Structure formats: C-alpha cells, structure tokens
Coordinates of C-alpha atoms in Angstrom, one line a residue:
Chain A
X967 CA -27.7 10.2 7.8
X968 CA -29.7 7.3 6.5
X969 CA -33.3 8.6 6.3
X970 CA -33.4 8.5 2.5
X971 CA -35.6 5.5 2.5
X972 CA -38.4 7.6 4.1
X973 CA -38.6 10.1 1.2
X974 CA -41.8 8.5 -0.2
X975 CA -43.5 11.8 -0.5
X976 CA -41.3 12.7 -3.4
X977 CA -40.0 15.8 -1.8
X978 CA -36.3 16.4 -1.3
X979 CA -35.1 16.3 2.3
X980 CA -33.5 19.6 3.0
X981 CA -31.0 18.3 5.4
X982 CA -29.7 15.2 3.5
X983 CA -26.7 17.1 2.2
X984 CA -25.5 18.3 5.5
X985 CA -23.0 16.3 7.4
X986 CA -23.4 15.4 11.0
X987 CA -20.6 17.8 11.9
X988 CA -22.6 20.6 10.4
X989 CA -25.7 19.6 12.3
X990 CA -23.7 19.5 15.4
X991 CA -22.6 23.0 14.8
X992 CA -26.2 24.2 14.1
X993 CA -27.5 22.4 17.2
X994 CA -24.7 24.0 19.3
X995 CA -26.6 27.2 18.9
X996 CA -30.0 25.8 19.7
X997 CA -31.0 26.1 23.4
X998 CA -30.4 22.9 25.2
X999 CA -33.9 22.6 26.5
X1000 CA -35.3 22.9 22.9
X1001 CA -32.9 20.2 21.7
X1002 CA -34.2 17.9 24.3
X1003 CA -37.9 18.8 24.0
X1004 CA -38.1 19.0 20.2
X1005 CA -35.0 18.1 18.2
X1006 CA -34.6 14.7 19.7
X1007 CA -38.1 13.8 18.5
X1008 CA -37.7 15.1 15.0
X1009 CA -36.2 12.0 13.3
X1010 CA -34.0 9.1 14.0
X1011 CA -31.0 10.9 12.7
X1012 CA -31.6 13.9 14.9
X1013 CA -32.1 11.6 17.8
X1014 CA -28.8 9.9 17.1
X1015 CA -27.1 13.3 17.0
X1016 CA -28.1 14.3 20.5
X1017 CA -27.8 10.9 22.1
X1018 CA -24.0 10.3 22.4
X1019 CA -22.4 11.4 25.6
X1020 CA -19.6 12.9 23.5
X1021 CA -22.1 15.5 22.2
X1022 CA -23.1 16.6 25.7
X1023 CA -19.6 16.5 27.0
X1024 CA -18.5 18.8 24.2
X1025 CA -21.5 21.0 24.8
X1026 CA -20.9 21.2 28.6
X1027 CA -17.2 21.9 28.2
X1028 CA -17.9 24.8 25.8
X1029 CA -20.5 26.2 28.1
X1030 CA -18.2 25.9 31.1
X1031 CA -15.4 27.6 29.3
X1032 CA -17.8 30.4 28.3
X1033 CA -19.2 30.6 31.9
X1034 CA -15.7 30.9 33.2
X1035 CA -14.9 33.6 30.7
X1036 CA -18.0 35.6 31.4
X1037 CA -18.0 35.4 35.1
X1038 CA -14.3 35.3 35.8
X1039 CA -14.7 32.4 38.2
X1040 CA -16.4 29.0 38.2
X1041 CA -15.1 25.6 38.1
X1042 CA -12.4 24.2 35.8
X1043 CA -14.1 22.0 33.3
X1044 CA -11.5 19.3 33.4
X1045 CA -13.3 17.5 36.3
X1046 CA -16.1 16.6 33.9
X1047 CA -14.1 13.6 32.6
X1048 CA -12.9 12.6 36.0
X1049 CA -16.2 12.2 37.7
X1050 CA -18.1 10.5 34.8
X1051 CA -21.4 12.3 34.7
X1052 CA -24.0 10.4 32.8
X1053 CA -26.0 11.7 29.9
X1054 CA -28.8 13.2 31.9
X1055 CA -26.5 14.8 34.3
X1056 CA -24.6 16.4 31.5
X1057 CA -27.8 17.5 29.9
X1058 CA -28.9 19.1 33.1
X1059 CA -25.6 20.8 33.5
X1060 CA -25.9 22.2 29.9
X1061 CA -29.4 23.5 30.7
X1062 CA -28.2 25.2 33.8
X1063 CA -25.1 26.7 32.2
X1064 CA -27.0 28.0 29.2
X1065 CA -29.3 29.9 31.6
X1066 CA -32.5 28.0 30.9
X1067 CA -32.9 27.2 34.6
X1068 CA -33.5 29.7 37.4
X1069 CA -30.7 30.7 39.7
X1070 CA -31.1 32.8 42.8
X1071 CA -30.9 36.0 40.7
X1072 CA -34.0 35.0 38.8
X1073 CA -35.9 33.6 41.7
X1074 CA -38.1 35.6 44.0
X1075 CA -36.6 35.9 47.4
X1076 CA -40.0 35.0 48.8
X1077 CA -39.6 31.2 49.3
X1078 CA -43.3 30.7 49.2
X1079 CA -43.2 31.4 45.5
X1080 CA -41.0 28.4 44.7
X1081 CA -43.9 26.5 43.2
X1082 CA -44.7 29.3 40.8
X1083 CA -41.1 29.7 39.7
X1084 CA -40.9 26.0 38.9
X1085 CA -44.1 25.7 36.9
X1086 CA -42.4 26.2 33.6
X1087 CA -39.6 23.9 34.1
X1088 CA -39.4 20.2 33.5
X1089 CA -39.7 18.3 36.8
X1090 CA -36.2 17.0 36.4
X1091 CA -34.9 20.5 36.9
X1092 CA -36.8 20.9 40.1
X1093 CA -35.2 23.7 41.9
X1094 CA -35.4 23.5 45.7
X1095 CA -33.8 22.7 48.9
X1096 CA -30.8 20.3 48.6
X1097 CA -30.8 19.6 52.4
X1098 CA -32.5 16.8 54.1
X1099 CA -35.5 17.9 56.1
X1100 CA -35.3 17.8 59.8
X1101 CA -37.4 14.8 60.5
X1102 CA -35.5 12.7 57.9
X1103 CA -32.2 14.0 59.3
X1104 CA -33.3 12.9 62.8
X1105 CA -34.3 9.5 61.6
X1106 CA -30.9 9.1 60.0
X1107 CA -29.1 10.2 63.1
X1108 CA -30.9 7.7 65.3
X1109 CA -30.3 4.8 62.9
X1110 CA -27.6 2.3 63.6
X1111 CA -25.4 1.3 60.6
X1112 CA -23.5 -1.9 61.0
X1113 CA -20.2 -2.1 59.3
X1114 CA -17.6 -4.8 59.2
X1115 CA -14.7 -4.0 61.5
X1116 CA -11.6 -4.8 59.5
X1117 CA -9.5 -4.9 62.6
X1118 CA -11.2 -8.0 63.8
X1119 CA -9.4 -10.9 62.4
X1120 CA -12.2 -13.4 62.2
X1121 CA -14.1 -10.9 60.1
X1122 CA -17.4 -11.5 61.8
X1123 CA -17.4 -8.7 64.3
X1124 CA -19.4 -5.6 63.5
X1125 CA -19.1 -2.0 64.7
X1126 CA -22.1 0.2 65.1
X1127 CA -21.8 3.4 63.3
X1128 CA -23.9 6.5 63.3
X1129 CA -24.3 8.7 60.3
X1130 CA -25.6 12.2 59.9
X1131 CA -26.4 14.7 57.3
X1132 CA -24.8 17.5 59.1
X1133 CA -21.9 17.9 61.6
X1134 CA -20.7 20.8 63.7
X1135 CA -17.3 21.3 65.2
X1136 CA -19.0 21.9 68.6
X1137 CA -22.5 21.7 70.0
X1138 CA -23.5 23.0 73.4
X1139 CA -26.0 20.3 74.3
X1140 CA -28.0 17.4 72.7
X1141 CA -31.1 19.6 72.3
X1142 CA -29.2 22.0 70.1
X1143 CA -27.8 19.7 67.5
X1144 CA -27.2 21.0 64.0
X1145 CA -30.1 19.0 62.6
X1146 CA -32.3 21.7 64.3
X1147 CA -31.5 24.2 61.7
X1148 CA -32.9 22.2 58.8
X1149 CA -36.3 23.0 57.5
X1150 CA -39.3 20.9 58.4
X1151 CA -40.8 22.6 61.4
X1152 CA -43.0 25.7 61.3
X1153 CA -43.1 28.7 63.5
X1154 CA -45.9 27.2 65.6
X1155 CA -43.5 24.6 66.7
X1156 CA -41.1 27.1 68.1
X1157 CA -43.8 28.6 70.2
X1158 CA -44.9 25.2 71.3
X1159 CA -41.3 24.4 72.4
X1160 CA -41.2 27.6 74.4
X1161 CA -44.4 26.6 76.1
X1162 CA -42.7 23.3 76.9
X1163 CA -40.1 25.2 78.8
X1164 CA -42.8 26.9 80.8
X1165 CA -44.1 23.5 81.9
X1166 CA -40.7 22.5 83.0
X1167 CA -40.5 19.5 80.8
X1168 CA -37.2 18.2 79.6
X1169 CA -36.6 19.1 76.1
X1170 CA -34.9 16.3 74.2
X1171 CA -33.9 17.4 70.7
X1172 CA -36.7 19.9 70.6
X1173 CA -34.9 23.2 70.1
X1174 CA -35.1 25.1 66.9
X1175 CA -31.5 26.2 66.7
X1176 CA -27.9 25.1 66.9
X1177 CA -25.6 26.5 69.5
X1178 CA -21.8 26.3 69.7
X1179 CA -20.2 25.4 72.9
X1180 CA -19.4 28.5 74.9
X1181 CA -15.9 30.0 74.4
X1182 CA -13.8 32.0 76.7
X1183 CA -12.6 34.2 73.8
X1184 CA -14.4 36.0 71.0
X1185 CA -11.9 34.8 68.4
X1186 CA -12.9 31.2 68.4
X1187 CA -14.2 29.4 65.2
X1188 CA -16.9 26.9 64.6
X1189 CA -17.5 25.0 61.4
X1190 CA -20.8 23.6 60.2
X1191 CA -21.0 20.8 57.6
X1192 CA -24.0 19.9 55.5
X1193 CA -24.5 17.2 52.9
X1194 CA -26.9 17.3 50.0
X1195 CA -29.8 15.1 49.5
X1196 CA -28.4 13.6 46.3
X1197 CA -25.0 12.4 45.2
X1198 CA -24.3 15.5 43.2
X1199 CA -26.1 18.8 42.9
X1200 CA -25.7 22.1 41.1
X1201 CA -25.7 24.5 44.0
X1202 CA -27.4 27.9 43.6
X1203 CA -27.3 29.7 46.9
X1204 CA -26.8 29.3 50.6
X1205 CA -28.6 31.2 53.4
X1206 CA -28.1 31.0 57.2
X1207 CA -29.4 33.1 60.0
X1208 CA -28.1 33.7 63.5
X1209 CA -30.4 33.1 66.5
X1210 CA -32.0 35.8 68.5
X1211 CA -32.0 34.6 72.1
X1212 CA -35.5 33.2 72.4
X1213 CA -35.7 33.8 76.2
X1214 CA -34.4 37.3 76.6
X1215 CA -34.8 38.6 73.1
X1216 CA -31.9 40.9 73.7
X1217 CA -28.9 39.5 72.0
X1218 CA -28.4 37.8 68.7
X1219 CA -25.6 35.3 68.7
X1220 CA -23.7 36.5 65.6
X1221 CA -20.2 36.1 64.4
X1222 CA -17.5 38.4 62.9
X1223 CA -17.6 36.8 59.5
X1224 CA -18.2 33.5 57.7
X1225 CA -16.3 31.4 55.2
X1226 CA -18.1 29.0 53.0
X1227 CA -16.6 26.1 51.2
X1228 CA -18.1 23.5 48.8
X1229 CA -16.7 20.0 48.3
X1230 CA -17.3 17.2 45.8
X1231 CA -16.6 14.2 47.9
X1232 CA -16.4 10.6 46.6
X1233 CA -19.5 8.5 47.2
X1234 CA -17.7 6.1 49.5
X1235 CA -17.4 8.9 52.0
X1236 CA -21.1 9.8 51.7
X1237 CA -22.8 6.5 51.9
X1238 CA -22.2 3.3 53.9
X1239 CA -23.0 1.2 50.8
X1240 CA -21.7 3.3 47.9
X1241 CA -22.3 0.7 45.3
X1242 CA -25.9 0.1 46.2
X1243 CA -28.7 1.5 44.1
X1244 CA -29.9 4.7 45.5
X1245 CA -26.5 5.4 47.2
X1246 CA -26.2 9.1 48.1
X1247 CA -29.9 9.7 48.5
X1248 CA -29.2 11.5 50.8
X1249 CA -25.5 11.9 51.4
X1250 CA -24.5 11.1 54.9
X1251 CA -21.2 11.4 56.8
X1252 CA -19.8 9.1 59.4
X1253 CA -20.5 10.3 62.9
X1254 CA -18.5 8.5 65.5
X1255 CA -19.1 4.9 66.8
X1256 CA -21.5 4.9 69.7
X1257 CA -22.9 8.2 68.5
X1258 CA -22.7 11.6 70.0
X1259 CA -21.9 11.9 73.7
X1260 CA -22.9 14.9 75.6
X1261 CA -21.4 16.1 78.8
X1262 CA -23.6 18.7 80.4
X1263 CA -22.2 21.6 82.2
X1264 CA -23.9 23.7 84.8
X1265 CA -25.5 26.8 83.2
X1266 CA -23.3 29.9 83.3
X1267 CA -20.0 28.0 83.5
X1268 CA -17.6 28.2 80.6
X1269 CA -17.2 24.7 79.3
X1270 CA -13.8 23.2 79.0
X1271 CA -12.7 23.5 75.4
X1272 CA -11.2 20.1 75.6
X1273 CA -14.5 18.5 76.4
X1274 CA -14.5 15.0 74.8
X1275 CA -17.8 15.4 73.0
X1276 CA -16.6 18.5 71.3
X1277 CA -13.5 16.7 70.2
X1278 CA -15.5 13.8 68.9
X1279 CA -17.8 15.7 66.7
X1280 CA -15.0 18.0 65.7
X1281 CA -12.9 15.0 64.9
X1282 CA -15.6 13.5 62.8
X1283 CA -15.8 16.7 60.8
X1284 CA -12.1 16.8 60.2
X1285 CA -12.0 13.2 59.2
X1286 CA -14.7 13.7 56.6
X1287 CA -12.7 16.6 55.0
X1288 CA -9.3 15.1 55.4
X1289 CA -7.3 15.2 52.1
X1290 CA -10.2 16.8 50.3
X1291 CA -9.8 20.0 48.3
X1292 CA -12.8 22.4 48.1
X1293 CA -14.2 23.1 44.7
X1294 CA -15.3 26.5 45.9
X1295 CA -14.1 28.9 48.6
X1296 CA -15.8 32.1 49.4
X1297 CA -14.2 35.3 50.5
X1298 CA -14.8 36.6 54.0
X1299 CA -18.5 37.3 54.5
X1300 CA -18.9 39.7 57.3
X1301 CA -22.1 39.8 59.3
X1302 CA -23.6 42.9 61.0
X1303 CA -26.9 43.8 62.5
X1304 CA -26.3 47.5 62.3
X1305 CA -28.4 47.9 59.2
X1306 CA -31.4 46.7 61.1
X1307 CA -33.2 49.2 63.4
X1308 CA -32.9 48.3 67.0
X1309 CA -36.6 47.9 67.6
X1310 CA -36.7 45.3 64.8
X1311 CA -34.1 43.2 66.4
X1312 CA -36.4 41.7 69.0
X1313 CA -38.1 39.4 66.5
X1314 CA -36.4 36.4 65.0
X1315 CA -38.1 37.0 61.7
X1316 CA -36.4 40.4 61.4
X1317 CA -33.0 39.1 62.0
X1318 CA -31.4 39.3 58.5
X1319 CA -30.1 36.2 56.8
X1320 CA -26.5 35.9 55.7
X1321 CA -26.5 35.0 52.1
X1322 CA -24.2 33.6 49.4
X1323 CA -24.8 33.1 45.8
X1324 CA -22.6 30.4 44.4
X1325 CA -20.9 30.9 41.0
X1326 CA -22.6 29.2 38.1
X1327 CA -21.8 25.6 37.3
X1328 CA -20.8 24.7 40.9
X1329 CA -21.4 21.0 41.4
X1330 CA -20.9 19.7 44.9
X1331 CA -22.3 17.5 47.6
X1332 CA -20.9 19.0 50.8
X1333 CA -20.9 22.5 52.0
X1334 CA -19.2 23.9 55.1
X1335 CA -19.8 27.2 56.8
X1336 CA -17.1 28.4 59.2
X1337 CA -18.3 31.0 61.6
X1338 CA -15.3 33.1 62.7
X1339 CA -15.6 35.0 65.9
X1340 CA -18.4 35.3 68.4
X1341 CA -20.0 38.5 69.4
X1342 CA -22.4 37.7 72.2
X1343 CA -22.5 36.1 75.6
X1344 CA -25.7 34.6 77.1
X1345 CA -25.0 36.1 80.5
X1346 CA -22.4 38.5 81.8
X1347 CA -20.4 35.6 83.3
X1348 CA -20.9 33.1 80.5
X1349 CA -18.8 32.4 77.5
X1350 CA -19.3 33.6 74.0
X1351 CA -21.7 31.7 71.7
X1352 CA -22.5 31.4 68.0
X1353 CA -26.0 30.2 67.3
X1354 CA -27.7 29.5 64.0
X1355 CA -31.4 29.5 63.7
X1356 CA -31.8 28.2 60.1
X1357 CA -29.8 27.1 57.1
X1358 CA -31.0 26.7 53.6
X1359 CA -29.1 25.3 50.7
X1360 CA -30.8 25.4 47.3
X1361 CA -30.0 24.0 43.9
X1362 CA -30.8 21.4 41.4
X1363 CA -30.0 17.7 41.7
X1364 CA -27.9 15.8 39.2
X1365 CA -29.1 12.3 39.4
X1366 CA -27.3 9.2 38.3
X1367 CA -30.1 7.5 36.4
X1368 CA -33.8 8.0 35.7
X1369 CA -34.5 5.0 37.9
X1370 CA -32.8 6.8 40.7
X1371 CA -34.9 9.8 40.0
X1372 CA -38.0 7.7 40.6
X1373 CA -36.5 6.3 43.7
X1374 CA -35.7 9.7 45.0
X1375 CA -39.3 10.6 44.6
X1376 CA -40.3 7.5 46.6
X1377 CA -37.9 8.3 49.3
X1378 CA -38.9 11.9 49.6
X1379 CA -42.7 11.4 49.6
X1380 CA -44.8 8.3 49.3
X1381 CA -47.5 10.2 47.6
X1382 CA -45.2 11.2 44.8
X1383 CA -45.7 14.8 45.5
X1384 CA -42.8 17.2 44.9
X1385 CA -40.4 17.5 47.7
X1386 CA -41.5 21.0 48.7
X1387 CA -44.7 19.7 50.2
X1388 CA -42.9 17.2 52.3
X1389 CA -41.9 19.5 55.2
X1390 CA -45.6 20.3 56.0
X1391 CA -46.6 16.7 56.3
X1392 CA -43.5 15.8 58.3
X1393 CA -44.1 18.7 60.6
X1394 CA -47.5 17.4 61.5
X1395 CA -46.2 13.9 62.1
X1396 CA -43.4 15.3 64.2
X1397 CA -45.7 17.5 66.3
X1398 CA -48.0 14.6 66.9
X1399 CA -45.2 12.4 68.1
X1400 CA -44.0 15.3 70.3
X1401 CA -47.5 15.7 71.9
X1402 CA -47.7 12.0 72.6
X1403 CA -44.3 12.0 74.2
X1404 CA -45.2 15.0 76.4
X1405 CA -48.4 13.3 77.5
X1406 CA -46.5 10.1 78.4
X1407 CA -43.9 12.0 80.3
X1408 CA -46.7 13.7 82.4
X1409 CA -48.2 10.4 83.2
X1410 CA -44.8 9.0 84.3
X1411 CA -44.2 12.0 86.4
X1412 CA -47.6 11.8 88.0
X1413 CA -47.1 8.1 88.7
X1414 CA -43.7 8.7 90.2
X1415 CA -45.1 11.5 92.4
X1416 CA -48.0 9.3 93.5
Chain B
X617 CA -8.1 53.1 -0.3
X618 CA -6.9 50.8 -3.0
X619 CA -9.4 50.1 -5.8
X620 CA -10.2 46.6 -6.7
X621 CA -8.5 46.9 -10.0
X622 CA -5.1 47.6 -8.4
X623 CA -5.4 44.7 -5.9
X624 CA -4.2 41.3 -6.7
X625 CA -7.1 39.1 -7.8
X626 CA -7.9 35.5 -7.6
X627 CA -10.3 33.5 -9.9
X628 CA -12.7 31.1 -8.4
X629 CA -14.3 28.6 -10.8
X630 CA -17.5 26.9 -9.9
X631 CA -18.6 23.3 -10.7
X632 CA -20.2 24.4 -14.0
X633 CA -17.1 26.4 -15.0
X634 CA -18.4 29.9 -14.2
X635 CA -15.6 32.2 -13.1
X636 CA -15.6 34.8 -10.4
X637 CA -12.9 37.3 -9.6
X638 CA -12.3 38.8 -6.3
X639 CA -9.3 40.3 -4.3
X640 CA -7.0 37.8 -2.8
X641 CA -7.3 39.4 0.6
X642 CA -11.0 38.8 0.5
X643 CA -10.7 35.3 -0.9
X644 CA -8.2 34.1 1.6
X645 CA -10.8 34.1 4.3
X646 CA -11.6 30.8 2.8
X647 CA -9.2 28.0 3.9
X648 CA -9.6 26.3 0.5
X649 CA -8.4 29.3 -1.3
X650 CA -5.6 29.9 1.2
X651 CA -4.4 26.3 1.0
X652 CA -4.6 26.2 -2.8
X653 CA -2.6 29.4 -3.3
X654 CA 0.0 28.2 -0.8
X655 CA 0.4 25.0 -2.7
X656 CA 0.9 26.8 -6.0
X657 CA 3.5 29.2 -4.6
X658 CA 5.5 26.3 -3.3
X659 CA 6.0 25.0 -6.8
X660 CA 9.3 26.7 -7.8
X661 CA 9.3 25.5 -11.4
X662 CA 6.2 27.4 -12.3
X663 CA 6.8 30.3 -10.0
X664 CA 6.3 33.1 -12.5
X665 CA 3.3 31.4 -14.1
X666 CA 1.6 30.8 -10.8
X667 CA 1.9 34.5 -9.8
X668 CA 0.0 35.5 -12.9
X669 CA -2.6 32.7 -12.7
X670 CA -4.2 32.7 -9.3
X671 CA -7.0 30.3 -9.9
X672 CA -8.9 28.0 -7.6
X673 CA -11.3 25.4 -8.7
X674 CA -14.3 25.1 -6.4
X675 CA -15.6 21.9 -7.9
X676 CA -18.3 21.1 -5.4
X677 CA -20.0 24.5 -5.4
X678 CA -22.6 25.4 -8.0
X679 CA -22.5 28.6 -9.9
X680 CA -25.4 30.3 -8.1
X681 CA -24.1 29.3 -4.7
X682 CA -20.5 30.5 -5.5
X683 CA -21.9 33.8 -6.6
X684 CA -23.4 34.3 -3.2
X685 CA -20.1 33.1 -1.5
X686 CA -18.2 35.7 -3.5
X687 CA -20.6 38.4 -2.5
X688 CA -20.1 37.5 1.1
X689 CA -16.4 37.4 0.8
X690 CA -16.2 40.8 -0.9
X691 CA -18.4 42.4 1.7
X692 CA -16.6 40.7 4.6
X693 CA -13.4 42.2 3.4
X694 CA -15.0 45.7 3.7
X695 CA -17.0 45.1 6.8
X696 CA -15.9 42.1 8.8
X697 CA -18.7 40.2 10.4
X698 CA -18.8 40.3 14.2
X699 CA -18.2 37.0 15.9
X700 CA -21.3 35.1 17.0
X701 CA -21.2 34.7 20.8
X702 CA -21.9 31.4 22.6
X703 CA -24.4 31.4 24.2
X704 CA -26.1 33.5 21.6
X705 CA -27.0 36.3 23.8
X706 CA -30.2 37.2 22.0
X707 CA -33.7 35.8 21.3
X708 CA -33.8 36.6 17.6
X709 CA -31.5 36.5 14.6
X710 CA -31.5 40.3 14.4
X711 CA -30.4 40.6 18.1
X712 CA -27.5 38.2 17.7
X713 CA -26.5 39.5 14.3
X714 CA -26.9 43.3 14.4
X715 CA -25.1 44.0 11.1
X716 CA -27.7 44.9 8.5
X717 CA -26.0 43.6 5.5
X718 CA -25.5 40.2 6.9
X719 CA -29.2 40.2 8.1
X720 CA -30.3 40.9 4.5
X721 CA -27.8 38.4 3.0
X722 CA -29.6 35.5 4.6
X723 CA -33.1 37.0 4.8
X724 CA -35.9 34.8 3.6
X725 CA -36.7 37.2 0.8
X726 CA -33.2 37.0 -0.6
X727 CA -32.4 33.4 0.0
X728 CA -34.4 30.2 -0.4
X729 CA -34.2 27.4 2.1
X730 CA -32.5 25.2 -0.5
X731 CA -29.9 27.9 -1.2
X732 CA -29.3 28.4 2.5
X733 CA -28.5 24.7 3.0
X734 CA -26.4 24.8 -0.2
X735 CA -24.5 27.8 1.2
X736 CA -24.0 26.0 4.5
X737 CA -22.4 23.1 2.7
X738 CA -20.3 25.4 0.5
X739 CA -19.0 27.3 3.5
X740 CA -18.1 24.1 5.3
X741 CA -16.3 22.8 2.2
X742 CA -14.5 26.0 1.5
X743 CA -13.7 26.6 5.2
X744 CA -15.3 30.0 5.5
X745 CA -15.9 30.2 9.2
X746 CA -17.9 33.5 9.3
X747 CA -20.2 32.4 6.5
X748 CA -20.6 29.0 8.2
X749 CA -21.5 30.6 11.5
X750 CA -23.9 33.0 9.8
X751 CA -25.7 30.2 7.9
X752 CA -25.8 28.0 11.0
X753 CA -27.2 30.9 13.0
X754 CA -30.0 31.4 10.4
X755 CA -30.9 27.7 10.5
X756 CA -30.8 27.7 14.2
X757 CA -33.4 30.5 14.5
X758 CA -35.5 28.8 11.9
X759 CA -35.6 25.8 14.3
X760 CA -35.8 27.7 17.6
X761 CA -39.1 27.6 19.4
X762 CA -40.5 25.1 16.9
X763 CA -42.0 21.8 17.9
X764 CA -40.7 18.6 16.5
X765 CA -43.6 18.5 14.0
X766 CA -42.8 22.0 12.8
X767 CA -39.1 21.2 12.4
X768 CA -40.0 18.2 10.3
X769 CA -42.1 20.4 8.0
X770 CA -39.2 22.9 7.7
X771 CA -36.7 20.2 6.9
X772 CA -39.2 18.1 4.9
X773 CA -38.8 15.1 7.1
X774 CA -41.3 12.3 7.6
X775 CA -42.9 11.7 10.9
X776 CA -41.6 9.3 13.5
X777 CA -43.5 6.1 13.9
X778 CA -45.4 5.8 17.2
X779 CA -42.8 3.4 18.5
X780 CA -40.0 5.7 17.6
X781 CA -41.8 8.6 19.2
X782 CA -42.3 6.5 22.4
X783 CA -38.7 5.6 22.6
X784 CA -37.5 9.2 22.1
X785 CA -39.8 10.4 24.8
X786 CA -38.8 7.6 27.2
X787 CA -35.2 8.5 26.7
X788 CA -35.8 12.0 28.0
X789 CA -38.8 11.4 30.2
X790 CA -37.6 13.8 32.8
X791 CA -38.0 16.6 30.3
X792 CA -41.5 15.8 29.1
X793 CA -43.4 14.8 32.2
X794 CA -44.2 17.6 34.6
X795 CA -44.8 15.3 37.5
X796 CA -41.6 13.3 37.0
X797 CA -39.9 13.2 40.4

C-alpha cells in the first residue's frame, strides 16, 4: 500500500503494516454490499483491493462452494471462468450468494408488495419479473428480422425471420399463443375479452391464456420455453397457473406433473445480432421463417397431431435447445386441485399456482416447463387439453456493463421508471388499441352489410 | 492429564530476545514453529543437541505481542477454537465466536487497536490460522456497518479528495443511486 504520503496529520496509519493478502482475508468476512458501499470509498488502497476481477472471482467461487455445501445442490462454480462475467456481474452474484438480496423465501407472496421489498436494495439488484411483458413480446413477435441467407451464393438474398420470447411445442390457435401468459394485462381486460365474444367479434390474439393442441390421449406432453429479458439473470422462482375454462367454469385444464429446466444459452442463439450493444435485451429465440402458421380445425374435432403448424413451433423449440445441457432440472412437480374446496374452483383467482423455487446461485437465460399429461377435455367428444393462464419468472438481472443497464432502463420505460410500473402503462395502451380496432371492425362490418 | 512440566517444551524468542516456553503440541499449531523444528530434526549431526534445544527465533514479533501469541497457543491447546464459518452466520462478533475465552482475548478492554493489528501480522507471519481468523474477524466487525468516513477514523486514514470520491462512486454507481435502472 502506498498511502504513506498522506500521513500529514502525524498519526500512524493503523493498516500500513498489513499486507494486501491480510486485507483480502479481512474483507472476505465483510458483507459484500458493505464492501461496495463503504470500503471501496475508504482510500485508494482499499479501492484497489476491491477492484480486480480476481478478487470477485475468488469471492464468488468461495461463496458458490459454500452454497453448494450448505444446500446440497446448486451450480458447479467452474462455469464462472467459462462465461466471463464482468466485475459488476460477479459483484451481484456475490451479493446474492451472501444472502444480502431477497429470494423468494424472504419476499412476501403478495406480488403487490414488490416495491416495498425493494426499497432497501440498490437499484442494480432490482428484483422482479425476468420475462418480457406481453405487449413487448407481441411487438417482437410481429417484427421481421432480416438475416443473410448463407445458402444463396451471391450473398445478397435475405431471409425473413421471426423471433419470439417464448415458444410452445403446440398451440391450439393463433389467439392462444404463449405470449398470452405473460404479464401486462389486468383482470379488466379478461372481462373485456369475454364481452368481445358476446358481440361475436373475431378475437385475434386477444385471449388471456395459452392452450395446447387437443390430444387423443391423456399421456401427451407439451413444453413451454421462456427467455429472460436480459442476457443472464439469477433466477429466484417460477410460478405458473392452469386455466379454468372461462366459458363453462367447470373444468380446469391441468396436467399430471411438470418438469422445469433452466438453460444458459450462448448469446448468438438469443439475439439476431449478438455482438451489438444491448444484445440480449431481451433474449429472443428464432421462430420459423414466415412466422407461425395456423391451420384451424372445426371445434370439437381432435386435431391431427401431425399438423404442420404444431411441427413447426415444436421444431423451433427443439432447434433452440439442440445440443444444450440444462444447468438445472427439477424433480417431478405434481399438480392437484384436490386441496382446493370445490366451490372455490369456479374462480380463476382461486386456482392455485404451481410453484418452484430455484436453488441459489442459478444463473440462466432460458427456462422450459414441460407439462406431462392432460387431465381435462373441453367437451365429451373433444381431445384433452393443457392450458396455462399465467407464468411468472422472477429474479435479478446480471448486466454486462453499466451502460447496458442504462440502456435496459431506456428500453423498458422511456420515463426511466422501474420496470414494475411498465405493465400498467402498456395495459392502457394495449386496451386503447384494442378498442380502436373493435370500432374499426364494426364500421367495416356495417359497411359490408350496407 | 499430563502436566506442563512433563511435556516436551519449546522456546520462542521474540525480536527483543524475550523468551517464552510452551508445550510443543501447543506451539506446533504455528507453521513457523513446525517448520523450524522439522528443519532441526533433519540435521543428523546435531541430533542429540537439537532434541534438548527446541528453540525458535520469532524475530519479527515484539515481546508484548509474542506474549499474547503464546497465551493464545496455550489456551488453544486446551480448548481448540471453533472454525469460523463463511459466510459468518451471525450479526455480531459474539454470535460468530461463541467461545468466551476467545471473545475476551480480543475484547477492546484487553487489547488495543495497535496490538490487534500487530497480532494480525504476527499470526500471518507465524502461520497460526486460528489466531489469524480470530483477529480478522475482530477487525471485520469493527468495520461492519460503518460508513467510509467512520472506517477512515478507525484506521486513521486521510479522506479521499473529491475527485477520488467521485471516481469511486462512479465505479459502483449501481450501488449508490436508488433510481439507477
């Protein structure tokens, strides 16, 4: 340490005889958040101690090993060197592993209290949803991405790609896409949609759930894939809820059990321009060229399992995960409604969530939920369905650079407000667009009738 | 129980020449002592003489400090110190170190700040891991919960210049600014 030139006050600096190694050992006991808030501002020598990535790598590895020892699971720390987390990411990881940030266990289950629970945390540890909101997801789904087709020899031809933040192995019809289960629309919207049905208006992408294609047998499986809103995130917990039939309110489209996996995919799979600044905000996966194609079937008929649209989306999902090893696999997670009194099962809000708490230190950017088995038919002669009403994935983002943190704020909300307030504003915009479209459709119908 | 008089003893000599005797089993917790005794035993020519003269010169440790080190080693031989967990698992020094004797050993009433740092250096030099951990833990809890300004007072450090402060804050802006996205 070379602060001796500053000892003008005549006093002896109490730390001048301690080596850097000793200070490293002392600071290894100091809570990570305190190191960052206080110690790094004490003196130049202290600041130099806590700057090098080697210090944070050492700290993170020790905490990961300890986490693994205490919890009996968790990730192998050797990936730290392979994926090259930067200093801020390592610091966040250390904060999370040392227990300074909330996990699901410490958070109130009432999601409305998220603001209160975040008040004492630095903004960079903002705990919240790691999924794109619905309106943003819809905008991404509609966007055309041009990419160079390497198969064309002159190199000038382009192929239009579509990308999405979520994929399902099967979807019953275009109004029941997986984007519907993302947050961003309130309960009032659900009622509004049902009123649309009463008016007999065509509902394009307006449902508030995802539905699998019908299956002849109960033992069929469907997989749902979700990407995070940042290149890497420390995942805390995952919740998903089956759909109560909104029309009959009699059956809930549940499954036998679920399997959850988490992946840490390379950025080139999650962004069309992986080297661009802001890549991975959010992560998207390649849907198929020419987008999703739906082939409607008459209500009540069991759809052909070999329907091309099913194969396409299912193929896209398989292609994303091809060759990838999950960093986390859950045990079987059975789902049952039996614990809920029968009279309570007629309201969607009483349908219990299925819930998974991830082990600490899980860093990923893709999560899949495999729903195994289907319990309910829509009609006596229809196939079996699995339907999900909502999915929530929560955690803390690990950002590449502070500049990207600022860009993430710009992308999420132009007002610079925290992400959590975004869904309310998007909901109003989405509803207004919806109302405009309904009015225009009525005018068209009236003109045609005239 | 074997009395101290019947156990083989080793002599530790401080920087000023003060001498301290303690049982070999207690002293060998220190890597310096262990390595020094191993070197002497390997010397076949003076085998008999070395067995009678187990002496280790601790030239970098002062008399007062070495006295405390010897106290620690003797007690540690009788009541081994529990290993300090990581993460600490407690919010105070007493929670993390429940053993009363060790609490008192580094208590503010019994040890000045200068002596604590001297003990830290001595423990590092002599390779006494439990003493090093204990002293580090004590310093840690002196710094815990303190602002940068308070830490500077404890360590008698001068303040950062405004420019240095600004650079340090900028480096970790995501920590300091509540509305940082």
